[in-house]
Coordinates of C-alpha atoms and ligand atoms in Angstrom, one line a residue:
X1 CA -29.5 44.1 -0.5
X2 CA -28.0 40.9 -1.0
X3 CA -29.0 37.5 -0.6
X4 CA -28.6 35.4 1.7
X5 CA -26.6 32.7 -1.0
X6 CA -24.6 36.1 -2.1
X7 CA -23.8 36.6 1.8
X8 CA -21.9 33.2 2.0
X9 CA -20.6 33.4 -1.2
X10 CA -18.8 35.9 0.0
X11 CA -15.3 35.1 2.2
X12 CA -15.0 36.4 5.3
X13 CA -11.9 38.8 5.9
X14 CA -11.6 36.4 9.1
X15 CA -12.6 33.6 7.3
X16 CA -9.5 30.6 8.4
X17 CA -7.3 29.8 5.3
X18 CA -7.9 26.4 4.3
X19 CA -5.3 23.2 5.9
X20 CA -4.0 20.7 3.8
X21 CA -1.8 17.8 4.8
X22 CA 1.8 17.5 2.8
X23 CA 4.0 14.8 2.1
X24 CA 7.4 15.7 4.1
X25 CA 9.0 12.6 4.7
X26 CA 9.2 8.6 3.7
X27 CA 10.7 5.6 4.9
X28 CA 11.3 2.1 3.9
X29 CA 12.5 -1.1 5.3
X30 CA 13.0 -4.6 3.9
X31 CA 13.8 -7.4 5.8
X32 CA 17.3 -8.5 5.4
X33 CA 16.9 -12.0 3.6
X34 CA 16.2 -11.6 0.3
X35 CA 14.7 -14.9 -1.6
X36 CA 15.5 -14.9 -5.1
X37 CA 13.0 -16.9 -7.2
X38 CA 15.6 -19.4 -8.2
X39 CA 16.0 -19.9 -4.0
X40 CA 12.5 -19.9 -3.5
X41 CA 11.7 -22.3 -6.5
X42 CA 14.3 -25.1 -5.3
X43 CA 13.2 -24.4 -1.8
X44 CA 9.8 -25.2 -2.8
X45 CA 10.8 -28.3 -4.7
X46 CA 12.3 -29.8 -1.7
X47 CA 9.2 -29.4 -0.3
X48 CA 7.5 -31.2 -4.0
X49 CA 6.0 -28.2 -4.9
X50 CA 6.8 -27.3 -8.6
X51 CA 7.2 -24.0 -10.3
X52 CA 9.8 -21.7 -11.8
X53 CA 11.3 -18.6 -12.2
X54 CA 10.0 -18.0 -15.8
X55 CA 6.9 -19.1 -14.9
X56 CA 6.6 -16.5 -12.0
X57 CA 8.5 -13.8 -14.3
X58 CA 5.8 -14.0 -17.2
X59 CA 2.7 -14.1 -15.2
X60 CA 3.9 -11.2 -12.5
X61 CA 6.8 -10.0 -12.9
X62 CA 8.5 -10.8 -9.7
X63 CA 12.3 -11.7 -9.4
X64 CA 12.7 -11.6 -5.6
X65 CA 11.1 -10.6 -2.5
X66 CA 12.2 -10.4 1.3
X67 CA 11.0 -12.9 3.8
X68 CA 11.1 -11.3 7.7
X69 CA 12.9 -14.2 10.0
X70 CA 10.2 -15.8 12.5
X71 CA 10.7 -14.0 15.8
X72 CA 10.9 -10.5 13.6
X73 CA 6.6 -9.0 13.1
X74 CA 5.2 -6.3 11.7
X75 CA 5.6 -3.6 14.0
X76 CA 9.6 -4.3 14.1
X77 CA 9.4 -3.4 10.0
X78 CA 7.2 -0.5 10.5
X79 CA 9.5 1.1 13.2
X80 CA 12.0 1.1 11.1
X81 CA 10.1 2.9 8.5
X82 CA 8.6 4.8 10.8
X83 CA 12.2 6.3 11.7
X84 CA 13.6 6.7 8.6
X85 CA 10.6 8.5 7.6
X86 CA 10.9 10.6 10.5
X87 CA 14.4 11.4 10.0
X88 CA 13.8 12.3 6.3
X89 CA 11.0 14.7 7.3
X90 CA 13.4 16.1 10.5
X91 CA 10.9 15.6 13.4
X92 CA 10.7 13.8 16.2
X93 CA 8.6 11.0 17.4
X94 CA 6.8 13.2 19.9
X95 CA 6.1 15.9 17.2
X96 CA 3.5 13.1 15.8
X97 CA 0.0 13.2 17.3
X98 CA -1.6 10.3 14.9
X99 CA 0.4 7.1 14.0
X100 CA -1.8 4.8 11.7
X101 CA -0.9 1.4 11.1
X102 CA -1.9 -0.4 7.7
X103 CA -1.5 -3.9 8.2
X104 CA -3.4 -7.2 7.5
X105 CA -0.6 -9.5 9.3
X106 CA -0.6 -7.6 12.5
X107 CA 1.6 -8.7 15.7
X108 CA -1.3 -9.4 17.7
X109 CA -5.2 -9.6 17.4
X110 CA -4.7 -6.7 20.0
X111 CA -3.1 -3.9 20.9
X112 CA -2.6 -2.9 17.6
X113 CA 0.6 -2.8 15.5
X114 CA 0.6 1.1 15.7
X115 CA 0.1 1.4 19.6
X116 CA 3.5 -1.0 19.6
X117 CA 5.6 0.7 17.1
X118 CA 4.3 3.9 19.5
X119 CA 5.5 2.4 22.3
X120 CA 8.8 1.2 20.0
X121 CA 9.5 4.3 19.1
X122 CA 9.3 5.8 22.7
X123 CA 6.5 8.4 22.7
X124 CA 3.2 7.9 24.1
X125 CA -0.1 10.2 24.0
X126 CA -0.6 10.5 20.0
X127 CA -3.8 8.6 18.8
X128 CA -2.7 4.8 17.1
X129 CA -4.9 2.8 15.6
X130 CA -4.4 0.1 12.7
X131 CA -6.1 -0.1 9.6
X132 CA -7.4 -3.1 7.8
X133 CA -8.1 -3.0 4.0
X134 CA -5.7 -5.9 3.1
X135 CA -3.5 -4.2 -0.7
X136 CA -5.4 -0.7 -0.4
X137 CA -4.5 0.0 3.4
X138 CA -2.1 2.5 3.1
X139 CA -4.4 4.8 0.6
X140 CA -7.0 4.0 3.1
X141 CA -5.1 5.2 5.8
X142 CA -3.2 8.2 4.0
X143 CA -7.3 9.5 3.2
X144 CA -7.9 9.0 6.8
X145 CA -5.0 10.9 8.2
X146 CA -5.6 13.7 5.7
X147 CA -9.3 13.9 6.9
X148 CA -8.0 14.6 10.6
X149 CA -5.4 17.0 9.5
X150 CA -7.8 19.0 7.0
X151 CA -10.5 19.0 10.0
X152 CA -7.4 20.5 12.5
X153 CA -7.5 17.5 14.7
X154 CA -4.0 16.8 14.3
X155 CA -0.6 18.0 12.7
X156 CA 1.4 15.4 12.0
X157 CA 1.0 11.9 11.0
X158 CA 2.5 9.3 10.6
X159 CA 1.3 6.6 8.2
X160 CA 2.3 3.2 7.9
X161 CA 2.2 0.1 6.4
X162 CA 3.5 -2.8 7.3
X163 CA 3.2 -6.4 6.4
X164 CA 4.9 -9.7 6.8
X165 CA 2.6 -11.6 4.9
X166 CA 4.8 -14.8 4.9
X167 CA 3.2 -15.8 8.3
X168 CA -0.3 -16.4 5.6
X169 CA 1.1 -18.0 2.7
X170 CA 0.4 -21.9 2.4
X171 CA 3.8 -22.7 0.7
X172 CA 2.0 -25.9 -1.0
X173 CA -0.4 -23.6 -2.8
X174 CA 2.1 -22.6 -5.7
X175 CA -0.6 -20.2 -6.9
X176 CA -0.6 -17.9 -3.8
X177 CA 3.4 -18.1 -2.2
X178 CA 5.7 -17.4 -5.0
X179 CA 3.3 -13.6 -5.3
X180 CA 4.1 -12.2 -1.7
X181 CA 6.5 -10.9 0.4
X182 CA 7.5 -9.0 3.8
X183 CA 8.3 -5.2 4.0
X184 CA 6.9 -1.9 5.5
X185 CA 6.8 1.4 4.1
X186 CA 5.4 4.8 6.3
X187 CA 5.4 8.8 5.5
X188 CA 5.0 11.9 7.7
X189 CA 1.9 13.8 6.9
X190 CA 2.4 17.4 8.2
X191 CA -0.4 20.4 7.8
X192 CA 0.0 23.1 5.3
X193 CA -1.4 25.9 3.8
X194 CA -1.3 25.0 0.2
X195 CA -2.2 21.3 -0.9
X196 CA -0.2 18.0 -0.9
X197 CA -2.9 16.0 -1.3
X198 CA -5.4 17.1 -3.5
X199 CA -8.3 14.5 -3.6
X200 CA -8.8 10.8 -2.9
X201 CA -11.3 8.3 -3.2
X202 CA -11.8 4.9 -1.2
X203 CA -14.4 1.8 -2.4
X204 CA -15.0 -1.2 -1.2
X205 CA -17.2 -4.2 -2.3
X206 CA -18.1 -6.8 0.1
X207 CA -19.4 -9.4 -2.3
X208 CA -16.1 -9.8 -3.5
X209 CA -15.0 -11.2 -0.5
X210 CA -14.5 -15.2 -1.5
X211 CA -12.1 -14.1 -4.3
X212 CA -9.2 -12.8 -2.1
X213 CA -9.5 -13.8 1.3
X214 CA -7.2 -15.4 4.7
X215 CA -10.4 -17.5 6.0
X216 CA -9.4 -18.9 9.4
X217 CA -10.1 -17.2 12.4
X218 CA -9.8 -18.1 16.9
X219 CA -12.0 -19.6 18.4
X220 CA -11.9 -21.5 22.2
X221 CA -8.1 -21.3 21.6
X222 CA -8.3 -23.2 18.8
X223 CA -7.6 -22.0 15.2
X224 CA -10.8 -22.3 13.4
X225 CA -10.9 -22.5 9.3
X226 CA -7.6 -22.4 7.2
X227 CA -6.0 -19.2 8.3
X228 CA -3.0 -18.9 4.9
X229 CA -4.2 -16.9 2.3
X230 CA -6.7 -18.3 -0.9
X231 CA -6.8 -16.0 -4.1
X232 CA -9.0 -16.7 -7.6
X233 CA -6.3 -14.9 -9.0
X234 CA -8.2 -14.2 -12.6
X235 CA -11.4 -13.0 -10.8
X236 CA -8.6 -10.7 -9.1
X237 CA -7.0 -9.7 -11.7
X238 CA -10.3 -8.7 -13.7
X239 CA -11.8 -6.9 -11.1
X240 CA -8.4 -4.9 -10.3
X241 CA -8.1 -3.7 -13.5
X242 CA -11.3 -2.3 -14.1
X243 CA -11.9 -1.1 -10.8
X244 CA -8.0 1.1 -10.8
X245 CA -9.4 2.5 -14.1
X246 CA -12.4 3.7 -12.8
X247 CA -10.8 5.4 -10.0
X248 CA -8.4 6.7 -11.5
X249 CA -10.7 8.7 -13.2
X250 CA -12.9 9.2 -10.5
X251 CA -9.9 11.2 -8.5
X252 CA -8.8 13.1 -11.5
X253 CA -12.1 14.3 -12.0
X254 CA -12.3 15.7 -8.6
X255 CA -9.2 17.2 -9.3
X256 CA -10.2 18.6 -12.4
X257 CA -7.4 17.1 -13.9
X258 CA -6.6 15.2 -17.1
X259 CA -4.7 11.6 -16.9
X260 CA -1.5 13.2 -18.9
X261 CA -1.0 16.1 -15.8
X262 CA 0.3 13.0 -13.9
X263 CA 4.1 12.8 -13.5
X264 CA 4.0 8.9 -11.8
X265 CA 1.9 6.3 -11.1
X266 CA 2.6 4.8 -7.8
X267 CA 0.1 1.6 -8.0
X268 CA -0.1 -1.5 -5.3
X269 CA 2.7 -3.6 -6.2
X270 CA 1.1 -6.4 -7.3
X271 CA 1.6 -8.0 -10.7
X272 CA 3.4 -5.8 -13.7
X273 CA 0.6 -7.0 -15.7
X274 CA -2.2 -5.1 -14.0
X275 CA -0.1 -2.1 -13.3
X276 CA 1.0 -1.6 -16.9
X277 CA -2.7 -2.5 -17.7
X278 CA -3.7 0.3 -15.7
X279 CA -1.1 2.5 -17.1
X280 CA -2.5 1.6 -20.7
X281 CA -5.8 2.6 -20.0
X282 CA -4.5 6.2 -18.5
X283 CA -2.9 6.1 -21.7
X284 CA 0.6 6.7 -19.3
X285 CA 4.0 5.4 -20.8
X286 CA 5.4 2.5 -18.6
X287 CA 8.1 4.5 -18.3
X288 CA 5.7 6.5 -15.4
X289 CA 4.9 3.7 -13.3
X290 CA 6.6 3.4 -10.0
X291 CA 7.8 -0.3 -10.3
X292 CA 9.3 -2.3 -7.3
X293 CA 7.2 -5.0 -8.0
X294 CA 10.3 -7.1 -9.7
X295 CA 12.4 -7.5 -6.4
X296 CA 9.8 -6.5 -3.4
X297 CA 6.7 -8.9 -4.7
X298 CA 3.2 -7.9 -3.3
X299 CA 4.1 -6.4 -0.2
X300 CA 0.4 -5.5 0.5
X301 CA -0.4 -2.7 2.8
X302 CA 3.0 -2.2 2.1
X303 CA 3.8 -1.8 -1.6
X304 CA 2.6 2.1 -2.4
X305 CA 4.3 3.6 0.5
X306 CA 7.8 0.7 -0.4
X307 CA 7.7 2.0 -3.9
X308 CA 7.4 5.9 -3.1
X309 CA 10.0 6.0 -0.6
X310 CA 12.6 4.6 -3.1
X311 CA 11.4 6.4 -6.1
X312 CA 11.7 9.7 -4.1
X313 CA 15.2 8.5 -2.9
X314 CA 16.5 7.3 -6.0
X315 CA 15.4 11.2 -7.3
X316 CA 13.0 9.4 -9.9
X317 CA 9.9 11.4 -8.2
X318 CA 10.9 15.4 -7.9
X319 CA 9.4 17.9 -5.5
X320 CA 6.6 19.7 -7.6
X321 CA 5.3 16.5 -9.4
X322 CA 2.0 15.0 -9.4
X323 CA 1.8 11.7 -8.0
X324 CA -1.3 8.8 -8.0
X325 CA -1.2 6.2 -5.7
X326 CA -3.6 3.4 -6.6
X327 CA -4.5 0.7 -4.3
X328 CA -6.6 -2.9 -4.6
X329 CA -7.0 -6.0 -2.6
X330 CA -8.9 -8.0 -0.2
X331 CA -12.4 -7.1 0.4
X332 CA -12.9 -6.3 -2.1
X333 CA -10.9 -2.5 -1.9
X334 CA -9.7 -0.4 -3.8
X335 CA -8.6 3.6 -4.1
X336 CA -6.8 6.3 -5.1
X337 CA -5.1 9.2 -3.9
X338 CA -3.6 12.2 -6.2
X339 CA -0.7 14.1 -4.7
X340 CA 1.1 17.3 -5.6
X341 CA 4.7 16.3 -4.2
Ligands
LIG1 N1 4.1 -22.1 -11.2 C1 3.8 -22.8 -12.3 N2 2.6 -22.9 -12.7 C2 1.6 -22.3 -12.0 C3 1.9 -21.6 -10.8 C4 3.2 -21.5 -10.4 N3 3.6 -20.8 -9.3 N4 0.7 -21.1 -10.4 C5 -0.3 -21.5 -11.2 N5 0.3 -22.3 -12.2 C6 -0.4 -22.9 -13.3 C7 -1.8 -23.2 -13.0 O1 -2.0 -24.4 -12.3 C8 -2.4 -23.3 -14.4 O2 -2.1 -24.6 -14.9 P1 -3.2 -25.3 -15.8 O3 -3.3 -24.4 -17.1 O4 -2.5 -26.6 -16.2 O5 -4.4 -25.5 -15.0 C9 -1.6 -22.3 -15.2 O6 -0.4 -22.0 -14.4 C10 -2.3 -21.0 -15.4 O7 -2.9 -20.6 -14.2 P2 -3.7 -19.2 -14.1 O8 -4.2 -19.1 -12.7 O9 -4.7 -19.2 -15.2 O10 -2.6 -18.2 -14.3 P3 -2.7 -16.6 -14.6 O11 -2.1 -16.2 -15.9 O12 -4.1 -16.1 -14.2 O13 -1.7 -16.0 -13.5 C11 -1.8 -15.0 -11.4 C12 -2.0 -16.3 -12.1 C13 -0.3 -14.5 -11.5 C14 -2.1 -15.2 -9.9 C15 -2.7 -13.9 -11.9 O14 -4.0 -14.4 -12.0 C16 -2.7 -12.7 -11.1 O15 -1.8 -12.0 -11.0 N6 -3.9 -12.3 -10.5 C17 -4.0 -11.1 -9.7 C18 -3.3 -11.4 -8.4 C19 -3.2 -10.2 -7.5 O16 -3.0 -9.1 -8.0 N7 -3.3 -10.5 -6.2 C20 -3.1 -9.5 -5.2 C21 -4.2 -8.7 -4.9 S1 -3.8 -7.7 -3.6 C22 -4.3 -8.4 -2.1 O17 -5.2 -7.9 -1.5 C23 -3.5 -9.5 -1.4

């Protein structure tokens, strides 16, 4: 007779197969001005603020980033993105029945920037909703959207991020506003039968919040509180690096995989120094990071889904490779998603 554990060890003949969600489409946009750092630094020295472009190029590695003109928000990037991944993935708008949003400079404090890009794009009825988890949106929201399509809520996703983070920056703070810049990024998620995304894991650590943060907030019509962003950049930088490591690890291990099974790192965009740090402690050859960083800056919630779409497009990633996204920011978040392309 067999027990009851040997009973549901056993599968079903009737048992469903199990979903996954696949990667079967990206997108990109940037805005159209590109700002060199030599513009930006003698933009910023009319203005008395004093930097340059070596400096920026040593400490980050940024050359350029795009700045989105002032009537042009967030959800007018992520449509486009939106778009061109739906083109790439050959579906429609009204195939998708989940649009997330990753975005920390959204158009409005409400709706949210995915119920506009919705209504942008035409199609109404799919759930929209944005996400906030400032650098590490989009793995946030790509774990999300894979959760409802492994459950069978939904098909098809579509997952965004979008930022145009120039509306925060305090262009007198030369710490903060030669580091950012405006973009969006967004993929089709679609259901499968065999796995596209093969584990993730999200963190977060509130009393971390001083370190990285855009203070200011409404209140009586009134802003209240400095709303550009403030950054201890070292504490940052410290925290990014160990935290990446650590979930990188943590992911793979889920996975039952070993760091040198993966084919590219796709990390958040934000400094060369902490993604070839994190590289270094995976003990991955620089030549396996994803980097955009150099002419797109730290695009945010944007970066990771920026610097897939163009590595795909450029034919650097290759269908059949393994893939770990790595997000960190504001929160303090962080995460990390592994993918079989
Ligand atoms: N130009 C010239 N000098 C500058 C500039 C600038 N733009 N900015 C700072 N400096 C000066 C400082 O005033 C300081 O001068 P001092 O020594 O006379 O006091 C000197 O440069 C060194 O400053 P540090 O802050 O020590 O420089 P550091 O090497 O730490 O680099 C940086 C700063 C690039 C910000 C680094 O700390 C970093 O990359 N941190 C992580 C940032 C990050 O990843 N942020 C994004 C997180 S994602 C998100 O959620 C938004």
């Amino acid at each position: 007779m067999s027990s009851r554990h040997e009973a549901t060890a056993q599968p079903s003949a009737c048992a469903p197969s199990p979903i996954y969600s696949r990667i079967v489409g990206t997108g990109s946009y940037l805005p159209p001005k590109r700002w060199s750092n030599e513009e930006l630094v003698a933009w910023l020295a009319e203005r008395g603020v004093e930097t340059s472009s070596e400096w920026i190029v040593e400490r980050t590695g940024i050359q350029a980033r795009h700045f989105a003109d002032p009537d042009v928000t967030a959800s007018d990037l992520g449509l486009v993105a939106a778009q061109r991944a739906l083109e790439a993935a050959g579906i429609a708008a009204s195939d998708v029945d989940l649009i997330i949003c990753a975005t920390s400079t959204p158009d409005m404090v409400f709706p949210s920037t995915a119920c506009l890009i919705q209504q942008k794009l035409g199609v109404h009825g799919s759930a929209a909703f944005d996400l906030q988890a400032v650098c590490s949106g989009f793995v946030y929201a790509l774990t999300v959207a894979d959760a409802m399509i492994r459950t069978g809520a939904v098909k098809r996703a579509l997952v965004i991020g979008s930022e145009v983070f120039s509306r925060i920056l305090d262009f007198k703070d030369r710490t903060t506003c030669v580091l950012f810049g405006d973009g969006a990024g967004a993929v089709v998620l679609q259901a499968s039968d065999r796995p596209g995304i093969v584990a993730s894991r999200l963190h977060a650590d509130g009393q971390h919040a001083n370190i990285l943060c855009t203070p200011g907030t409404f209140r009586g019509g009134e802003v209240l509180g400095d709303p550009t962003l403030k950054m201890d950049g070292q504490a940052v930088f410290k925290l990014a690096v160990n935290v990446l490591d650590q979930v990188a690890h943590e992911v793979l291990g889920a996975a039952g995989r070993q760091a040198d099974s993966i084919d590219w790192l796709v990390p958040h965009q934000a400094n060369i120094r902490i993604m070839q740090g994190t590289a270094r402690k995976l003990k991955l050859p620089n030549s396996r990071v994803v980097t955009t960083v150099d002419q797109h800056g730290n695009t945010s919630a944007a970066s990771i889904p920026l610097a897939l779409d163009q590595a795909i497009r450029s034919g650097q990633i290759q269908p059949g490779q393994s893939l770990l996204l790595e997000g960190v920011g504001g929160g303090f978040t962080w995460g990390a998603v592994l993918i079989d392309y």
